Coordinates of C-alpha atoms and ligand atoms in Angstrom, one line a residue:
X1 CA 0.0 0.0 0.0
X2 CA 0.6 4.3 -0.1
X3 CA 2.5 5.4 2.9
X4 CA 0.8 9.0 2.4
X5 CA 2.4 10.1 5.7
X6 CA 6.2 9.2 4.3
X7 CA 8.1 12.3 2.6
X8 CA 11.4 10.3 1.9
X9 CA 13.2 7.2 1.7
X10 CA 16.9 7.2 2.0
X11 CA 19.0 4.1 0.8
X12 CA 21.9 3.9 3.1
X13 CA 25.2 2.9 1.0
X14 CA 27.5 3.4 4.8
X15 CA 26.8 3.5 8.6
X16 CA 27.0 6.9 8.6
X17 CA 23.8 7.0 6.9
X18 CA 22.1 5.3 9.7
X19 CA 22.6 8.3 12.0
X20 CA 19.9 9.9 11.1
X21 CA 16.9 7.4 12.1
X22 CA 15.1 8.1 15.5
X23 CA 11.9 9.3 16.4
X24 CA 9.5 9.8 12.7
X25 CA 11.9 7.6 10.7
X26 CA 12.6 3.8 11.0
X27 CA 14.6 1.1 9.1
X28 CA 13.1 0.0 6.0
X29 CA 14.4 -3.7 5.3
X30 CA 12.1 -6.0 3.1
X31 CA 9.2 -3.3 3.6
X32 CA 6.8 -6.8 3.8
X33 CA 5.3 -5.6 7.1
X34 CA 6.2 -1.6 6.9
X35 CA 4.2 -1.2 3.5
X36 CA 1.0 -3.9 5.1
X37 CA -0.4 -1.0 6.9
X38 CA -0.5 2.6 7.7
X39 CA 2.6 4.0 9.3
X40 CA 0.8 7.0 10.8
X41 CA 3.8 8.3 12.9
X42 CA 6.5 8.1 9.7
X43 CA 7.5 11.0 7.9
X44 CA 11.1 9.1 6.9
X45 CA 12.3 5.5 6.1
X46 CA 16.1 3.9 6.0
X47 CA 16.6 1.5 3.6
X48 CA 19.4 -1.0 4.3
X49 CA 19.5 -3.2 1.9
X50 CA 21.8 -1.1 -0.3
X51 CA 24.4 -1.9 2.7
X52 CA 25.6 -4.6 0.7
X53 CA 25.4 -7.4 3.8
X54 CA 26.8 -10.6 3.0
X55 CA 23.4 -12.9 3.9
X56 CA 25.3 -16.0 5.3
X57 CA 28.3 -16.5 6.4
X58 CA 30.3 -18.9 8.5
X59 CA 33.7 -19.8 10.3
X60 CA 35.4 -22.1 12.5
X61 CA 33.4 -19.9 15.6
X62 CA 30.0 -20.7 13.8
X63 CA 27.4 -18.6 11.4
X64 CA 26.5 -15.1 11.3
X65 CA 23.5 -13.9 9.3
X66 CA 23.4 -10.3 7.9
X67 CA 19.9 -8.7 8.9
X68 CA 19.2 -7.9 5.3
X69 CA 19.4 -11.9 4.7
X70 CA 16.0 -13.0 2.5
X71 CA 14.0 -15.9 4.3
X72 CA 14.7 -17.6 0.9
X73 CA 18.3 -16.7 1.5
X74 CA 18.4 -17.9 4.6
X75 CA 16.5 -21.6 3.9
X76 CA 18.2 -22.4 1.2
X77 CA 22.0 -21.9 1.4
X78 CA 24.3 -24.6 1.6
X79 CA 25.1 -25.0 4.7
X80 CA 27.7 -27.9 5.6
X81 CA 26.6 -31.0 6.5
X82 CA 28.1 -31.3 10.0
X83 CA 25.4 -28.8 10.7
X84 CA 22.2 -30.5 11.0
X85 CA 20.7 -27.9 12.9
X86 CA 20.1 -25.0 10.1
X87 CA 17.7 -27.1 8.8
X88 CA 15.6 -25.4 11.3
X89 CA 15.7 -22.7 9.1
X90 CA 13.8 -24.1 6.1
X91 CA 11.3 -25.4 8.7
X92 CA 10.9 -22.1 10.6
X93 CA 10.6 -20.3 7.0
X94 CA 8.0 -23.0 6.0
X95 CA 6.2 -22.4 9.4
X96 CA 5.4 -18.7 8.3
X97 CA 2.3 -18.0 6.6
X98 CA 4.1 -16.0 3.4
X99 CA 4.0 -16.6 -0.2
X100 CA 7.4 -17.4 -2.2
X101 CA 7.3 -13.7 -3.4
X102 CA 7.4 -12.7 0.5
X103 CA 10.0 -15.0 1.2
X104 CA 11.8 -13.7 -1.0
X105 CA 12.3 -10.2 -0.1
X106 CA 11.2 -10.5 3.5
X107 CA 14.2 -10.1 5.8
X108 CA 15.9 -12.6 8.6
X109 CA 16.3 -8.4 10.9
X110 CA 12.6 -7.4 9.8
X111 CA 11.3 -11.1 11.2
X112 CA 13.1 -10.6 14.3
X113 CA 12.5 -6.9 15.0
X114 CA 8.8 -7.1 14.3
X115 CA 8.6 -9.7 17.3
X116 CA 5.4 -11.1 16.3
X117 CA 4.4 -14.2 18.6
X118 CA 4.3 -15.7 15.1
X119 CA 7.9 -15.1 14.3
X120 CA 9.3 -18.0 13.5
X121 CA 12.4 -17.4 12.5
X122 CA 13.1 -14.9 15.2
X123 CA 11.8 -18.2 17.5
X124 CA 14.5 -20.8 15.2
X125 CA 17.4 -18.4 15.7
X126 CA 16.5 -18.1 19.7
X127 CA 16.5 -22.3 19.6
X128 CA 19.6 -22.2 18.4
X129 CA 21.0 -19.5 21.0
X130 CA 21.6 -17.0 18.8
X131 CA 22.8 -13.1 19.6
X132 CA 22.0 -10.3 18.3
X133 CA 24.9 -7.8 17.3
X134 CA 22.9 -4.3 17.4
X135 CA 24.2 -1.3 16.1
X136 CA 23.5 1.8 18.3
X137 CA 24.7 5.6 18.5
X138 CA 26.9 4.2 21.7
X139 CA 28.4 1.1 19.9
X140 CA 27.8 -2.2 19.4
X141 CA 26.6 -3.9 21.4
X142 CA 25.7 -8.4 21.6
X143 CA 22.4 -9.5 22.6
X144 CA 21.1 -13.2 23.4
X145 CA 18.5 -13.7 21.4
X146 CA 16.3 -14.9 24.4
X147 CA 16.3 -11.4 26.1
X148 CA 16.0 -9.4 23.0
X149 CA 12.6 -9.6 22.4
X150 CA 10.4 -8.6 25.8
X151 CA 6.8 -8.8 24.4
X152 CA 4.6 -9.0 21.6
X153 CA 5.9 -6.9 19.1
X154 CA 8.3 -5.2 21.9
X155 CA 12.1 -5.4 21.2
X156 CA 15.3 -4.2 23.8
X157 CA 15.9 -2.0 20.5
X158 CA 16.3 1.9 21.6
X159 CA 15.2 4.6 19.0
X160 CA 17.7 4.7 15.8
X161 CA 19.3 1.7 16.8
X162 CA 19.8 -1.0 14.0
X163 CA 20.0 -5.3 14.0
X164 CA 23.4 -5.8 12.1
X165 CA 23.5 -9.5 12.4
X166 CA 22.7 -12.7 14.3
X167 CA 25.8 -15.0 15.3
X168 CA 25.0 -18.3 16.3
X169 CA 27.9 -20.5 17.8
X170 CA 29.2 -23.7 16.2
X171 CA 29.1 -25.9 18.6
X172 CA 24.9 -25.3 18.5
X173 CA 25.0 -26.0 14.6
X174 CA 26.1 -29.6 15.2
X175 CA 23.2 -30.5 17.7
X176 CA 19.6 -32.3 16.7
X177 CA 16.5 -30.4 16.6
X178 CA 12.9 -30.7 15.9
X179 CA 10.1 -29.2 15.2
X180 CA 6.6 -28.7 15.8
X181 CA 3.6 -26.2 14.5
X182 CA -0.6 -26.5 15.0
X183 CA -2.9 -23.8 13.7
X184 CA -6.5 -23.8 14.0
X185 CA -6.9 -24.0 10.0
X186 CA -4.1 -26.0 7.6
X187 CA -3.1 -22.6 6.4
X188 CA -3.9 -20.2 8.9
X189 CA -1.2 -18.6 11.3
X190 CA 0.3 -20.7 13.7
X191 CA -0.9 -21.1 17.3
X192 CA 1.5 -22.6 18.8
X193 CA 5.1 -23.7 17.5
X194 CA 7.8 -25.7 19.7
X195 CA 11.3 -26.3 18.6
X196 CA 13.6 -28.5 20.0
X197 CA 17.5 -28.8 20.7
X198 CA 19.7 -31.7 21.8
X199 CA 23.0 -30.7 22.1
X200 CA 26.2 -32.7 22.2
X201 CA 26.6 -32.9 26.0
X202 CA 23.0 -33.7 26.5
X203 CA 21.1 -30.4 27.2
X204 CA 18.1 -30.5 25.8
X205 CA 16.4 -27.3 24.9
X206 CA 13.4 -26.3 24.1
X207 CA 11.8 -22.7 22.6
X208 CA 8.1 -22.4 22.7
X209 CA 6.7 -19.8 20.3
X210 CA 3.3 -18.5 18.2
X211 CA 1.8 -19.3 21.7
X212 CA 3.3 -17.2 23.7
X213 CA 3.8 -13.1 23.4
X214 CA 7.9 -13.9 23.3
X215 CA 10.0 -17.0 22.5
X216 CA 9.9 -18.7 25.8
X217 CA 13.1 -21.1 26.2
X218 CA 13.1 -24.4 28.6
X219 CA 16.2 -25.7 29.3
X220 CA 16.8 -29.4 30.7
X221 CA 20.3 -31.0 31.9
X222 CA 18.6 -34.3 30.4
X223 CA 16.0 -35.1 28.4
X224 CA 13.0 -34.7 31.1
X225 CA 10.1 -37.5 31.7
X226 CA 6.5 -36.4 30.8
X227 CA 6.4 -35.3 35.0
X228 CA 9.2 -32.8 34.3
X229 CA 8.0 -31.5 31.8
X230 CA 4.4 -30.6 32.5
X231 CA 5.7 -29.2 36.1
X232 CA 8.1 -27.2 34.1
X233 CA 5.4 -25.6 31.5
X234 CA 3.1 -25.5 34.6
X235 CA 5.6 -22.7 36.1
X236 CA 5.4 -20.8 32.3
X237 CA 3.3 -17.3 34.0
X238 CA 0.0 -17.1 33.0
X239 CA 0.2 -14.5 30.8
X240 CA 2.8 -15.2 28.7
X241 CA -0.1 -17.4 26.7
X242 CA -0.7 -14.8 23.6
X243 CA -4.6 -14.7 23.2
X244 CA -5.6 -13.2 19.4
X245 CA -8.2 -14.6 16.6
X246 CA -5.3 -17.3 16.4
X247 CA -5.8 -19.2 19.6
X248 CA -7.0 -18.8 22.6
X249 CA -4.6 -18.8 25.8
X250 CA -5.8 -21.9 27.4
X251 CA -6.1 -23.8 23.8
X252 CA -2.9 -22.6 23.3
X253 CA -1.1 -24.0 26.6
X254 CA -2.3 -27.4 26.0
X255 CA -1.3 -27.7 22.4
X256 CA 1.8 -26.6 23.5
X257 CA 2.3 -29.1 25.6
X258 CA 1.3 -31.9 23.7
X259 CA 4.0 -30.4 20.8
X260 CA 6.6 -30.2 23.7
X261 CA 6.0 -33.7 24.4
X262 CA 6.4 -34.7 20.8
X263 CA 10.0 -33.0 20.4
X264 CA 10.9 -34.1 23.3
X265 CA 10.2 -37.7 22.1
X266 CA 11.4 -37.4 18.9
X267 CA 15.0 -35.9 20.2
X268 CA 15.2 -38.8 22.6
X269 CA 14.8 -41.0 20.3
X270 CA 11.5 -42.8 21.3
X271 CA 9.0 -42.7 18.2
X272 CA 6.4 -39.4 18.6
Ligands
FAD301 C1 1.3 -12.2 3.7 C2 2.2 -12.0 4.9 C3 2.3 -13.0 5.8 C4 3.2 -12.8 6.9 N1 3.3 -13.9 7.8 C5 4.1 -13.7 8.9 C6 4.2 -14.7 9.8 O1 3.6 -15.8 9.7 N2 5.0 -14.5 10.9 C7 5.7 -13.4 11.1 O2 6.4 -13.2 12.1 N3 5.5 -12.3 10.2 C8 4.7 -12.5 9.1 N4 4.6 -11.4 8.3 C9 5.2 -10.1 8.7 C10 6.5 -9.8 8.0 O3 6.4 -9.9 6.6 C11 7.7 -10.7 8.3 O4 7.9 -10.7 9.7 C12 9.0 -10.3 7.7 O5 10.1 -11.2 8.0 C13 9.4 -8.9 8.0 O6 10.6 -8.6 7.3 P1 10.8 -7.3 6.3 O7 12.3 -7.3 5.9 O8 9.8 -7.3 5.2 O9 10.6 -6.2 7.4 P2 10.1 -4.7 7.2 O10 8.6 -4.6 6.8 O11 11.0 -4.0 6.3 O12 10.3 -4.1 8.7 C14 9.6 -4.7 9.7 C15 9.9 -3.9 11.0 O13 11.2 -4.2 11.5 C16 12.0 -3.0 11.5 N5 13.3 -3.4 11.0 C17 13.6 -4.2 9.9 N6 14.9 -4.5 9.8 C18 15.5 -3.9 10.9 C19 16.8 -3.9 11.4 N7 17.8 -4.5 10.8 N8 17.1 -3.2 12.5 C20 16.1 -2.5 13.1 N9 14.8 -2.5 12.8 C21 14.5 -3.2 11.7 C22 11.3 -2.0 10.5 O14 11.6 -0.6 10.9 C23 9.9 -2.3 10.8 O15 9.4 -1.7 12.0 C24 3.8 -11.6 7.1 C25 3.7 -10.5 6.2 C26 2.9 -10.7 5.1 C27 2.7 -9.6 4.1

């Protein structure tokens, strides 16, 4: 759609053209979201994708992934095959209820700035302990993944600040994972997604999403019995459970649960 209210849009080509966002102008990425709806309270918008980000990248230390990274980008590089985990990605990308056009110009930094409950590859990235390197007027500065977001559509992002990338360490790209999604119709939005991480020394992870306003991450030194784990959701705070047209709160706690249990089966091995 028009943003009537927007007078111009800047592409940045350096970080010195970021200085000017703050209050009245934001970051324009993918513009999926930004150009859905009215942006009453814009008069200026950023565009970053003429930064020139390489999407993916990796090391010996593990993968970083340029906030201007495409979904598409994102689900279908090459990553090496001792790195079963990013196949979360495709999974998380898949999870989202976006056409291949979306995907393809929708960003990996839009996804997890938004914040929706429905982010799922804000909630993959947070499963596989990602941080967030954000780029402020003070410096740079990391960010786990799992504090950055601190509600539905609420970010620790100050005005004019910026996502660069999100780094996610190696050792975390070798463990297994699994994953999980209900919605109340077979192409609706989801309700509830869980994804699940086993990692090499046995901790067993898992991020609860879609149901809940923020990624929500469990974390076991073993894989925990059915007890364990419905003690441990039991202690999730009762309103953490998003309620919207998508689900209602207490649907959305026992789905999640019955998900939970099914990652947790399949990374232990036991047939879901
Ligand atoms: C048909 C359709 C279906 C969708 N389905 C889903 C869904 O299932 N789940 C879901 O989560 N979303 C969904 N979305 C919302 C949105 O498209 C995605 O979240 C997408 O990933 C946003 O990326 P973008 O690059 O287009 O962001 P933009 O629209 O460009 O930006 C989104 C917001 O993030 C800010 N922003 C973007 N990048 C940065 C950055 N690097 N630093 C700081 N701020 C930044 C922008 O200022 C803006 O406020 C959907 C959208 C459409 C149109």
């Amino acid at each position: 759609m028009d943003l009537e209210t927007i007078r111009e849009v800047v592409t940045a080509r350096e970080r010195a053209d970021l200085t000017g966002l703050g209050t009245g102008s934001a970051v324009l990425a993918g513009g999926t979201w930004l150009y859905s709806e009215p942006q009453d309270d814009l008069e200026r918008l950023v565009d970053i994708t003429g930064l020139g980000w390489t999407p993916v990248g990796w090391n010996d230390a593990g993968l970083e992934i340029a906030a201007t990274c495409t979904l598409a980008e994102l689900a279908d590089a090459s990553y090496p095959a001792r790195w079963p985990a990013t196949r979360l990605f495709g999974q998380a990308c898949g999870a989202l209820v976006a056409s291949h056009k979306i995907r393809r110009v929708a960003t990996v930094g839009g996804n997890v700035c938004l914040a929706l409950p429905a982010g799922a590859v804000l909630a993959a990235l947070t499963a596989l302990g990602g941080s967030a390197l954000v780029w402020g007027a003070g410096g740079d500065e990391w960010i786990p993944l799992h504090r950055f977001v601190v509600g539905a559509g609420e970010t620790v992002l100050g005005a004019g600040e910026v996502l660069r990338a999100v780094r996610i360490p190696e050792p975390n790209l070798r463990s297994r994972t699994a994953l999980r999604k209900i919605a109340l119709s077979p192409t609706g939005r989801s309700g509830a997604v869980v994804m699940g991480r086993l990692d090499r020394s046995g901790l067993l992870t898992l991020t609860l999403s879609a149901a809940t306003t923020r990624p929500v991450v469990l974390e076991f030194p073993d894989v925990p019995t059915a007890g364990e784990l419905s003690a441990t959701l039991a202690e999730i705070h009762p309103g953490l459970w998003f309620d919207d047209p998508h689900g209602a709160p207490d649907w959305r706690r026992h789905v999640t649960a019955v998900l939970a249990a099914e990652v947790t089966a399949e990374l232990s091995g036991a047939r879901p």
